[in-house]
Amino acid sequence: MHDHRKLGRELDLFDTDPLIGAGLPYWLPDGAAIRHALEEYVREKERRAGYRHVYSPVLGKRELYEISGHWSHYSEDMYPPMVLGGEQVVLRPSLCPHHALIYRSRAHSHRELPLRMAELGGMYRAELSGVLGGLTRVRAIQLNDAHIFCTLDQVAAEARGALELIREAYQAMGIEAARYRLSLPGPGGKYVAAPEKWERSVALLTEVLDASGLPYEPAEGEAAFYGPKVDVQVADNAGREFTLSTVQVDFHQPEQFDLRYIGSDGAKHRPVMVHRSIIGSVERAVAHLIEQHGGAFPAWLAPLQVAVLPLTDAEIPEAEDFVRRCVALGLRAESADPSRGSLGARIREARLVPYQAVIGPKEAANGQVALRLRDGSRLGPEPVAAVAERLREQCAAP
Ligand SMILES: [Zn+2]
């Protein structure tokens, strides 16, 4: 595997600037193209699975996190409050409290449950400067997050559904889970005290994992402060494991925020919150994709999907036409003309691009292009319209 920090710079995907600050990477156009494709994929996948998306601000009053429990259990990882007009405002350490308030802002009937609320939103962690680097230890995080508000009876099915979304996304991204972990509280940690709730959540997640047939290991001391979780672990280039995706069952925050729904009996009941993330943060997900694929991304994620290579200067107009045709179909395509070197040199330069479309004098005269794949295999010349259409299908997100 590759080191994403080194390759990320070599491939012009992301970088940092001391004036912006450590742990605050910016995304260059090629990196932004990968991120955009990934974000669109996740939103579409969630939409089809019955999630509805919201936007919420990255700031909140200190009081919000006192209610959620972050202030007493998690403040070491939070940015210090900013004082604004006599109030203390903090950069949020998670999206959960905002989503709980959005849920609470409207009355809900049992018929609306499970209510699945998703957001690709910013959150912040006050990581120490010594541990910052690349995209895996950052101070500003874009999280693929969702909260499912549901009845106790619905928790297991929702957790199972989330694990299935994770499995499908990993397959689409060409990555693999190293391990599933049932993360439990440990001795002496900062956890909310509610023994019977912990027992119920652990029992629910254990039931889901056992029924899934996935191998997993319990790990003490890895739970969130408000509840246990299933962590999907992946390994980096040095063999170190980190958590990418999670599914959590939470009885704590619904109580803290006094969340309710009206049951079929007409009375008020407390929903359960299932927290889940399919790809985790986009920073970690892209770091892992870089390490896994060494820059040869699956076609739907590749920053450049089609490199168009005219054999000589005479075919430049046809090459530019083909680029326009591909771009109009939503593909990321560019031409590399002979001023950039011999055909062989340009093919080598484009070796990470999933499709290379070569146009020589014969192809130009016949309205054709000849495709070359990343593994070096060559397809015969075919009409431009048919090739462009096939490329559109093959580069579409799964
Ligand atoms: Zn959450």
CSV table of C-alpha atoms and ligand atoms in Angstrom, one decimal:
chain,number,residue,atom,x,y,z
A,1,MET,CA,0.0,0.0,0.0
A,2,HIS,CA,1.0,3.6,-0.5
A,3,ASP,CA,1.4,6.5,1.9
A,4,HIS,CA,-1.5,8.9,1.1
A,5,ARG,CA,0.4,11.9,2.3
A,6,LYS,CA,3.2,11.4,-0.2
A,7,LEU,CA,1.0,10.3,-3.1
A,8,GLY,CA,-1.6,13.0,-2.3
A,9,ARG,CA,1.0,15.7,-3.0
A,10,GLU,CA,2.5,13.9,-6.0
A,11,LEU,CA,-0.9,13.5,-7.6
A,12,ASP,CA,-1.9,17.1,-6.8
A,13,LEU,CA,-4.9,16.0,-4.7
A,14,PHE,CA,-4.5,18.0,-1.5
A,15,ASP,CA,-2.0,20.1,0.3
A,16,THR,CA,-1.5,22.3,3.4
A,17,ASP,CA,-0.1,25.8,4.0
A,18,PRO,CA,1.4,26.9,7.3
A,19,LEU,CA,-0.6,30.1,7.0
A,20,ILE,CA,-3.9,28.2,6.9
A,21,GLY,CA,-2.6,25.9,9.7
A,22,ALA,CA,-1.6,22.4,10.6
A,23,GLY,CA,-4.4,19.8,10.2
A,24,LEU,CA,-6.3,22.1,7.9
A,25,PRO,CA,-5.7,20.6,4.4
A,26,TYR,CA,-7.2,22.2,1.3
A,27,TRP,CA,-8.3,20.2,-1.7
A,28,LEU,CA,-6.8,20.8,-5.2
A,29,PRO,CA,-9.1,20.3,-8.3
A,30,ASP,CA,-8.2,16.6,-8.8
A,31,GLY,CA,-8.8,15.8,-5.1
A,32,ALA,CA,-12.0,17.9,-5.1
A,33,ALA,CA,-13.2,15.8,-8.1
A,34,ILE,CA,-12.8,12.6,-6.1
A,35,ARG,CA,-14.4,14.1,-3.1
A,36,HIS,CA,-17.3,15.5,-5.1
A,37,ALA,CA,-18.0,12.1,-6.7
A,38,LEU,CA,-17.9,10.3,-3.3
A,39,GLU,CA,-20.2,12.9,-1.7
A,40,GLU,CA,-22.7,12.6,-4.6
A,41,TYR,CA,-22.6,8.8,-4.4
A,42,VAL,CA,-23.3,8.8,-0.7
A,43,ARG,CA,-26.2,11.3,-1.0
A,44,GLU,CA,-27.8,9.3,-3.7
A,45,LYS,CA,-27.4,6.0,-1.9
A,46,GLU,CA,-28.9,7.6,1.2
A,47,ARG,CA,-31.8,9.1,-0.7
A,48,ARG,CA,-32.6,5.7,-2.2
A,49,ALA,CA,-32.5,4.1,1.3
A,50,GLY,CA,-35.1,6.6,2.6
A,51,TYR,CA,-32.9,9.2,4.2
A,52,ARG,CA,-33.7,12.9,3.9
A,53,HIS,CA,-30.9,15.4,4.0
A,54,VAL,CA,-30.6,18.6,6.1
A,55,TYR,CA,-28.0,21.3,6.5
A,56,SER,CA,-27.1,22.7,9.9
A,57,PRO,CA,-24.5,25.2,11.1
A,58,VAL,CA,-21.0,24.2,12.3
A,59,LEU,CA,-21.4,26.4,15.4
A,60,GLY,CA,-23.5,26.0,18.4
A,61,LYS,CA,-23.8,27.6,21.9
A,62,ARG,CA,-21.8,26.0,24.7
A,63,GLU,CA,-25.1,25.3,26.5
A,64,LEU,CA,-26.1,22.9,23.6
A,65,TYR,CA,-23.1,20.7,24.4
A,66,GLU,CA,-23.7,20.9,28.1
A,67,ILE,CA,-27.1,19.4,27.5
A,68,SER,CA,-25.8,16.8,25.0
A,69,GLY,CA,-23.0,15.7,27.4
A,70,HIS,CA,-20.1,16.7,25.1
A,71,TRP,CA,-19.0,19.5,27.4
A,72,SER,CA,-18.5,17.2,30.4
A,73,HIS,CA,-17.3,14.1,28.6
A,74,TYR,CA,-15.6,15.3,25.5
A,75,SER,CA,-14.4,18.9,26.0
A,76,GLU,CA,-10.7,18.0,25.8
A,77,ASP,CA,-11.2,17.3,22.1
A,78,MET,CA,-13.2,20.5,21.5
A,79,TYR,CA,-12.1,23.9,20.4
A,80,PRO,CA,-12.2,26.6,23.1
A,81,PRO,CA,-15.4,28.7,23.1
A,82,MET,CA,-15.5,32.0,21.2
A,83,VAL,CA,-17.1,34.9,23.1
A,84,LEU,CA,-19.7,36.7,20.9
A,85,GLY,CA,-22.0,39.3,22.3
A,86,GLY,CA,-21.8,37.9,25.8
A,87,GLU,CA,-22.5,34.4,24.7
A,88,GLN,CA,-20.1,31.4,24.3
A,89,VAL,CA,-20.1,29.7,20.9
A,90,VAL,CA,-18.1,26.6,20.0
A,91,LEU,CA,-17.2,24.8,16.7
A,92,ARG,CA,-19.2,21.7,16.9
A,93,PRO,CA,-17.5,18.4,17.9
A,94,SER,CA,-20.4,16.3,16.3
A,95,LEU,CA,-23.6,16.8,14.4
A,96,CYS,CA,-25.9,14.8,16.8
A,97,PRO,CA,-27.1,17.7,19.0
A,98,HIS,CA,-28.1,19.8,15.9
A,99,HIS,CA,-30.0,16.9,14.5
A,100,ALA,CA,-31.7,16.2,17.8
A,101,LEU,CA,-32.9,19.8,17.8
A,102,ILE,CA,-34.1,19.6,14.2
A,103,TYR,CA,-36.1,16.5,15.2
A,104,ARG,CA,-37.5,18.3,18.3
A,105,SER,CA,-38.6,21.4,16.3
A,106,ARG,CA,-41.6,19.6,14.9
A,107,ALA,CA,-44.1,17.2,16.4
A,108,HIS,CA,-43.8,13.6,15.2
A,109,SER,CA,-46.2,10.7,14.9
A,110,HIS,CA,-45.2,7.0,15.2
A,111,ARG,CA,-46.2,6.8,11.5
A,112,GLU,CA,-43.1,9.0,10.6
A,113,LEU,CA,-40.7,6.5,12.2
A,114,PRO,CA,-38.1,5.5,11.4
A,115,LEU,CA,-37.2,9.1,10.6
A,116,ARG,CA,-33.8,9.1,8.9
A,117,MET,CA,-31.9,12.4,8.9
A,118,ALA,CA,-28.6,12.7,7.0
A,119,GLU,CA,-26.0,15.4,6.5
A,120,LEU,CA,-22.6,15.7,5.0
A,121,GLY,CA,-21.5,18.3,7.5
A,122,GLY,CA,-18.5,20.0,9.0
A,123,MET,CA,-17.2,19.3,12.5
A,124,TYR,CA,-14.1,20.1,14.4
A,125,ARG,CA,-11.6,18.4,16.7
A,126,ALA,CA,-8.8,20.1,18.6
A,127,GLU,CA,-6.2,17.5,17.7
A,128,LEU,CA,-2.7,18.2,19.2
A,129,SER,CA,-0.3,19.6,16.6
A,130,GLY,CA,2.1,16.7,17.1
A,131,VAL,CA,-0.2,14.1,15.6
A,132,LEU,CA,-1.5,16.1,12.6
A,133,GLY,CA,-0.8,14.9,9.1
A,134,GLY,CA,-2.3,14.2,5.7
A,135,LEU,CA,-6.0,13.6,5.7
A,136,THR,CA,-6.2,11.2,8.6
A,137,ARG,CA,-5.5,13.5,11.5
A,138,VAL,CA,-7.2,16.8,10.8
A,139,ARG,CA,-8.8,19.6,12.8
A,140,ALA,CA,-11.7,20.2,10.4
A,141,ILE,CA,-13.7,17.2,9.3
A,142,GLN,CA,-16.5,16.7,6.8
A,143,LEU,CA,-18.6,13.9,8.2
A,144,ASN,CA,-21.0,11.6,6.3
A,145,ASP,CA,-23.4,11.4,9.2
A,146,ALA,CA,-27.0,10.4,9.8
A,147,HIS,CA,-29.3,9.9,12.8
A,148,ILE,CA,-32.3,7.6,12.7
A,149,PHE,CA,-35.0,8.4,15.2
A,150,CYS,CA,-37.0,5.2,15.7
A,151,THR,CA,-38.9,3.0,18.1
A,152,LEU,CA,-37.0,0.3,20.1
A,153,ASP,CA,-38.6,-2.4,17.9
A,154,GLN,CA,-37.1,-0.7,14.8
A,155,VAL,CA,-33.5,-0.4,16.1
A,156,ALA,CA,-32.2,-3.8,14.9
A,157,ALA,CA,-33.5,-3.4,11.4
A,158,GLU,CA,-32.1,0.1,11.1
A,159,ALA,CA,-28.7,-1.0,12.3
A,160,ARG,CA,-28.8,-4.0,9.9
A,161,GLY,CA,-29.7,-1.6,7.0
A,162,ALA,CA,-26.8,0.7,7.9
A,163,LEU,CA,-24.3,-2.3,7.9
A,164,GLU,CA,-25.6,-3.3,4.5
A,165,LEU,CA,-25.1,0.3,3.1
A,166,ILE,CA,-21.5,0.1,4.5
A,167,ARG,CA,-20.9,-3.2,2.8
A,168,GLU,CA,-22.2,-1.9,-0.6
A,169,ALA,CA,-20.2,1.3,-0.4
A,170,TYR,CA,-17.0,-0.6,0.4
A,171,GLN,CA,-17.6,-2.8,-2.6
A,172,ALA,CA,-18.2,0.3,-4.9
A,173,MET,CA,-15.0,2.0,-3.5
A,174,GLY,CA,-12.9,-1.2,-3.9
A,175,ILE,CA,-11.9,-1.2,-0.2
A,176,GLU,CA,-12.2,-3.9,2.5
A,177,ALA,CA,-13.0,-3.9,6.2
A,178,ALA,CA,-10.1,-5.2,8.2
A,179,ARG,CA,-12.3,-6.0,11.2
A,180,TYR,CA,-15.7,-5.3,12.8
A,181,ARG,CA,-15.4,-4.2,16.3
A,182,LEU,CA,-18.1,-4.1,19.0
A,183,SER,CA,-16.9,-1.1,21.0
A,184,LEU,CA,-17.8,-1.2,24.6
A,185,PRO,CA,-17.2,1.1,27.6
A,186,GLY,CA,-14.1,0.4,29.6
A,187,PRO,CA,-13.1,0.9,33.2
A,188,GLY,CA,-12.6,4.5,34.3
A,189,GLY,CA,-13.7,6.1,31.1
A,190,LYS,CA,-15.9,9.1,30.8
A,191,TYR,CA,-19.3,7.5,30.0
A,192,VAL,CA,-22.7,8.6,30.9
A,193,ALA,CA,-24.0,6.6,33.9
A,194,ALA,CA,-27.1,4.6,32.9
A,195,PRO,CA,-26.2,0.9,33.3
A,196,GLU,CA,-29.6,-0.5,32.1
A,197,LYS,CA,-29.4,1.6,28.9
A,198,TRP,CA,-25.9,0.4,28.1
A,199,GLU,CA,-27.0,-3.2,28.6
A,200,ARG,CA,-29.9,-2.8,26.2
A,201,SER,CA,-27.8,-1.1,23.5
A,202,VAL,CA,-25.1,-3.7,23.8
A,203,ALA,CA,-27.6,-6.5,23.6
A,204,LEU,CA,-29.2,-4.9,20.5
A,205,LEU,CA,-25.9,-4.5,18.6
A,206,THR,CA,-24.7,-7.9,19.6
A,207,GLU,CA,-28.0,-9.4,18.2
A,208,VAL,CA,-27.5,-7.5,14.9
A,209,LEU,CA,-23.8,-8.6,14.6
A,210,ASP,CA,-24.6,-12.2,15.4
A,211,ALA,CA,-27.5,-12.3,12.9
A,212,SER,CA,-25.3,-10.6,10.2
A,213,GLY,CA,-22.8,-13.5,10.3
A,214,LEU,CA,-19.9,-11.0,10.2
A,215,PRO,CA,-16.9,-11.9,12.4
A,216,TYR,CA,-16.4,-9.3,15.1
A,217,GLU,CA,-14.4,-8.7,18.3
A,218,PRO,CA,-15.5,-6.9,21.4
A,219,ALA,CA,-13.2,-4.0,22.5
A,220,GLU,CA,-13.5,-2.4,25.9
A,221,GLY,CA,-12.8,1.3,26.2
A,222,GLU,CA,-13.8,2.2,22.6
A,223,ALA,CA,-17.4,3.2,23.0
A,224,ALA,CA,-18.8,6.7,22.5
A,225,PHE,CA,-19.5,8.4,25.8
A,226,TYR,CA,-23.2,8.0,25.2
A,227,GLY,CA,-23.4,4.4,24.0
A,228,PRO,CA,-21.7,1.4,22.5
A,229,LYS,CA,-21.0,1.1,18.7
A,230,VAL,CA,-20.1,-1.1,15.9
A,231,ASP,CA,-16.9,0.2,14.4
A,232,VAL,CA,-15.8,-0.9,10.9
A,233,GLN,CA,-12.0,-0.9,11.0
A,234,VAL,CA,-9.7,-0.5,8.0
A,235,ALA,CA,-5.9,-0.7,7.9
A,236,ASP,CA,-3.6,2.0,6.6
A,237,ASN,CA,-0.4,1.6,4.7
A,238,ALA,CA,1.6,1.0,7.9
A,239,GLY,CA,-0.9,-1.7,9.0
A,240,ARG,CA,-2.4,0.6,11.6
A,241,GLU,CA,-6.1,0.2,12.1
A,242,PHE,CA,-8.5,3.1,12.2
A,243,THR,CA,-12.3,3.4,12.3
A,244,LEU,CA,-13.9,4.4,9.1
A,245,SER,CA,-17.6,3.6,9.5
A,246,THR,CA,-19.8,3.3,12.6
A,247,VAL,CA,-23.3,2.3,13.8
A,248,GLN,CA,-24.3,3.4,17.3
A,249,VAL,CA,-27.4,2.9,19.5
A,250,ASP,CA,-28.1,5.9,21.8
A,251,PHE,CA,-30.7,6.1,24.5
A,252,HIS,CA,-28.9,9.0,26.1
A,253,GLN,CA,-29.4,12.0,23.8
A,254,PRO,CA,-33.1,11.4,23.2
A,255,GLU,CA,-33.5,11.8,26.9
A,256,GLN,CA,-31.2,14.8,27.3
A,257,PHE,CA,-33.1,16.6,24.5
A,258,ASP,CA,-36.5,15.3,25.7
A,259,LEU,CA,-37.3,13.9,22.2
A,260,ARG,CA,-40.9,12.5,21.7
A,261,TYR,CA,-43.2,11.0,19.3
A,262,ILE,CA,-46.9,10.3,19.5
A,263,GLY,CA,-47.6,6.6,19.6
A,264,SER,CA,-50.6,4.7,18.2
A,265,ASP,CA,-52.0,5.0,21.8
A,266,GLY,CA,-52.1,8.8,21.5
A,267,ALA,CA,-49.5,9.1,24.3
A,268,LYS,CA,-45.9,10.5,24.1
A,269,HIS,CA,-43.0,8.1,23.8
A,270,ARG,CA,-39.2,8.5,23.7
A,271,PRO,CA,-37.6,7.5,20.4
A,272,VAL,CA,-34.1,5.8,20.2
A,273,MET,CA,-31.4,7.5,18.1
A,274,VAL,CA,-29.2,5.3,15.8
A,275,HIS,CA,-26.1,7.2,14.8
A,276,ARG,CA,-24.4,5.9,11.7
A,277,SER,CA,-21.8,6.8,9.1
A,278,ILE,CA,-21.3,4.9,5.9
A,279,ILE,CA,-17.9,6.2,4.7
A,280,GLY,CA,-16.9,8.1,7.9
A,281,SER,CA,-15.3,11.4,7.2
A,282,VAL,CA,-14.5,12.2,3.5
A,283,GLU,CA,-10.9,13.0,4.6
A,284,ARG,CA,-10.3,9.5,6.0
A,285,ALA,CA,-12.3,7.8,3.2
A,286,VAL,CA,-10.2,9.6,0.5
A,287,ALA,CA,-6.9,8.9,2.4
A,288,HIS,CA,-7.8,5.2,2.4
A,289,LEU,CA,-8.8,5.2,-1.2
A,290,ILE,CA,-5.4,6.7,-2.1
A,291,GLU,CA,-3.5,4.2,-0.1
A,292,GLN,CA,-5.6,1.3,-1.4
A,293,HIS,CA,-5.5,2.1,-5.1
A,294,GLY,CA,-2.2,3.9,-5.3
A,295,GLY,CA,-3.9,6.6,-7.5
A,296,ALA,CA,-5.5,4.1,-9.9
A,297,PHE,CA,-9.0,4.8,-8.6
A,298,PRO,CA,-12.2,3.0,-9.7
A,299,ALA,CA,-13.4,4.8,-12.8
A,300,TRP,CA,-16.3,6.6,-11.1
A,301,LEU,CA,-13.9,8.2,-8.6
A,302,ALA,CA,-11.0,8.9,-10.9
A,303,PRO,CA,-10.2,12.7,-11.1
A,304,LEU,CA,-9.6,12.2,-14.9
A,305,GLN,CA,-11.7,9.4,-16.5
A,306,VAL,CA,-10.8,9.7,-20.1
A,307,ALA,CA,-7.4,10.9,-21.6
A,308,VAL,CA,-7.8,11.7,-25.3
A,309,LEU,CA,-4.5,11.3,-27.2
A,310,PRO,CA,-4.3,12.5,-30.8
A,311,LEU,CA,-1.4,10.7,-32.6
A,312,THR,CA,-0.2,13.8,-34.5
A,313,ASP,CA,-1.1,17.5,-34.5
A,314,ALA,CA,-3.4,16.8,-37.5
A,315,GLU,CA,-5.9,14.9,-35.2
A,316,ILE,CA,-6.1,17.7,-32.5
A,317,PRO,CA,-9.5,19.0,-33.8
A,318,GLU,CA,-11.0,15.5,-33.6
A,319,ALA,CA,-9.5,15.0,-30.1
A,320,GLU,CA,-10.9,18.2,-28.9
A,321,ASP,CA,-14.3,17.3,-30.3
A,322,PHE,CA,-14.2,14.0,-28.5
A,323,VAL,CA,-13.3,15.7,-25.2
A,324,ARG,CA,-16.3,18.0,-25.7
A,325,ARG,CA,-18.6,15.1,-26.4
A,326,CYS,CA,-17.4,13.3,-23.2
A,327,VAL,CA,-17.6,16.4,-21.0
A,328,ALA,CA,-21.2,16.9,-22.3
A,329,LEU,CA,-22.1,13.4,-21.1
A,330,GLY,CA,-20.8,14.2,-17.6
A,331,LEU,CA,-17.4,12.6,-17.9
A,332,ARG,CA,-14.1,14.1,-16.7
A,333,ALA,CA,-12.1,14.1,-19.9
A,334,GLU,CA,-9.0,16.0,-21.2
A,335,SER,CA,-6.8,15.8,-24.3
A,336,ALA,CA,-3.0,15.6,-24.2
A,337,ASP,CA,-1.6,16.7,-27.6
A,338,PRO,CA,1.8,15.8,-29.2
A,339,SER,CA,3.5,18.8,-27.7
A,340,ARG,CA,3.4,16.8,-24.4
A,341,GLY,CA,5.6,14.0,-26.0
A,342,SER,CA,5.4,10.9,-28.0
A,343,LEU,CA,2.3,8.7,-27.9
A,344,GLY,CA,4.2,6.2,-25.7
A,345,ALA,CA,5.2,9.0,-23.3
A,346,ARG,CA,1.7,10.3,-23.1
A,347,ILE,CA,0.3,6.8,-22.5
A,348,ARG,CA,2.7,6.4,-19.6
A,349,GLU,CA,1.8,9.8,-18.2
A,350,ALA,CA,-1.9,8.8,-18.3
A,351,ARG,CA,-1.3,5.3,-16.8
A,352,LEU,CA,-3.6,6.0,-13.8
A,353,VAL,CA,-6.4,7.2,-16.0
A,354,PRO,CA,-9.0,4.4,-16.5
A,355,TYR,CA,-9.6,5.1,-20.3
A,356,GLN,CA,-7.2,6.4,-22.9
A,357,ALA,CA,-8.8,7.3,-26.3
A,358,VAL,CA,-6.3,7.3,-29.1
A,359,ILE,CA,-7.1,9.1,-32.4
A,360,GLY,CA,-4.8,8.5,-35.4
A,361,PRO,CA,-5.3,9.6,-39.0
A,362,LYS,CA,-7.4,6.5,-39.8
A,363,GLU,CA,-9.7,7.0,-36.8
A,364,ALA,CA,-10.0,10.7,-37.6
A,365,ALA,CA,-11.0,10.0,-41.2
A,366,ASN,CA,-13.6,7.4,-40.1
A,367,GLY,CA,-15.1,9.3,-37.1
A,368,GLN,CA,-13.7,6.7,-34.7
A,369,VAL,CA,-11.5,6.4,-31.6
A,370,ALA,CA,-9.5,3.4,-30.3
A,371,LEU,CA,-9.8,2.8,-26.5
A,372,ARG,CA,-6.9,1.6,-24.4
A,373,LEU,CA,-7.5,0.4,-20.9
A,374,ARG,CA,-5.4,1.0,-17.8
A,375,ASP,CA,-4.2,-2.7,-17.9
A,376,GLY,CA,-2.7,-2.0,-21.3
A,377,SER,CA,-5.3,-3.9,-23.3
A,378,ARG,CA,-6.5,-2.3,-26.6
A,379,LEU,CA,-9.9,-2.3,-28.2
A,380,GLY,CA,-10.3,-1.8,-31.9
A,381,PRO,CA,-11.5,1.5,-33.4
A,382,GLU,CA,-15.2,2.2,-32.9
A,383,PRO,CA,-17.5,5.1,-33.8
A,384,VAL,CA,-17.1,8.1,-31.4
A,385,ALA,CA,-20.8,8.3,-30.3
A,386,ALA,CA,-20.9,4.6,-29.3
A,387,VAL,CA,-17.6,4.9,-27.4
A,388,ALA,CA,-18.6,8.0,-25.6
A,389,GLU,CA,-21.9,6.4,-24.5
A,390,ARG,CA,-20.1,3.3,-23.3
A,391,LEU,CA,-17.6,5.4,-21.3
A,392,ARG,CA,-20.5,7.2,-19.7
A,393,GLU,CA,-22.0,3.9,-18.5
A,394,GLN,CA,-18.7,2.6,-17.3
A,395,CYS,CA,-17.7,5.7,-15.4
A,396,ALA,CA,-21.1,6.1,-13.7
A,397,ALA,CA,-21.3,5.7,-9.9
A,398,PRO,CA,-22.5,2.1,-9.1
B,1,ZN,ZN,-24.3,11.3,16.0
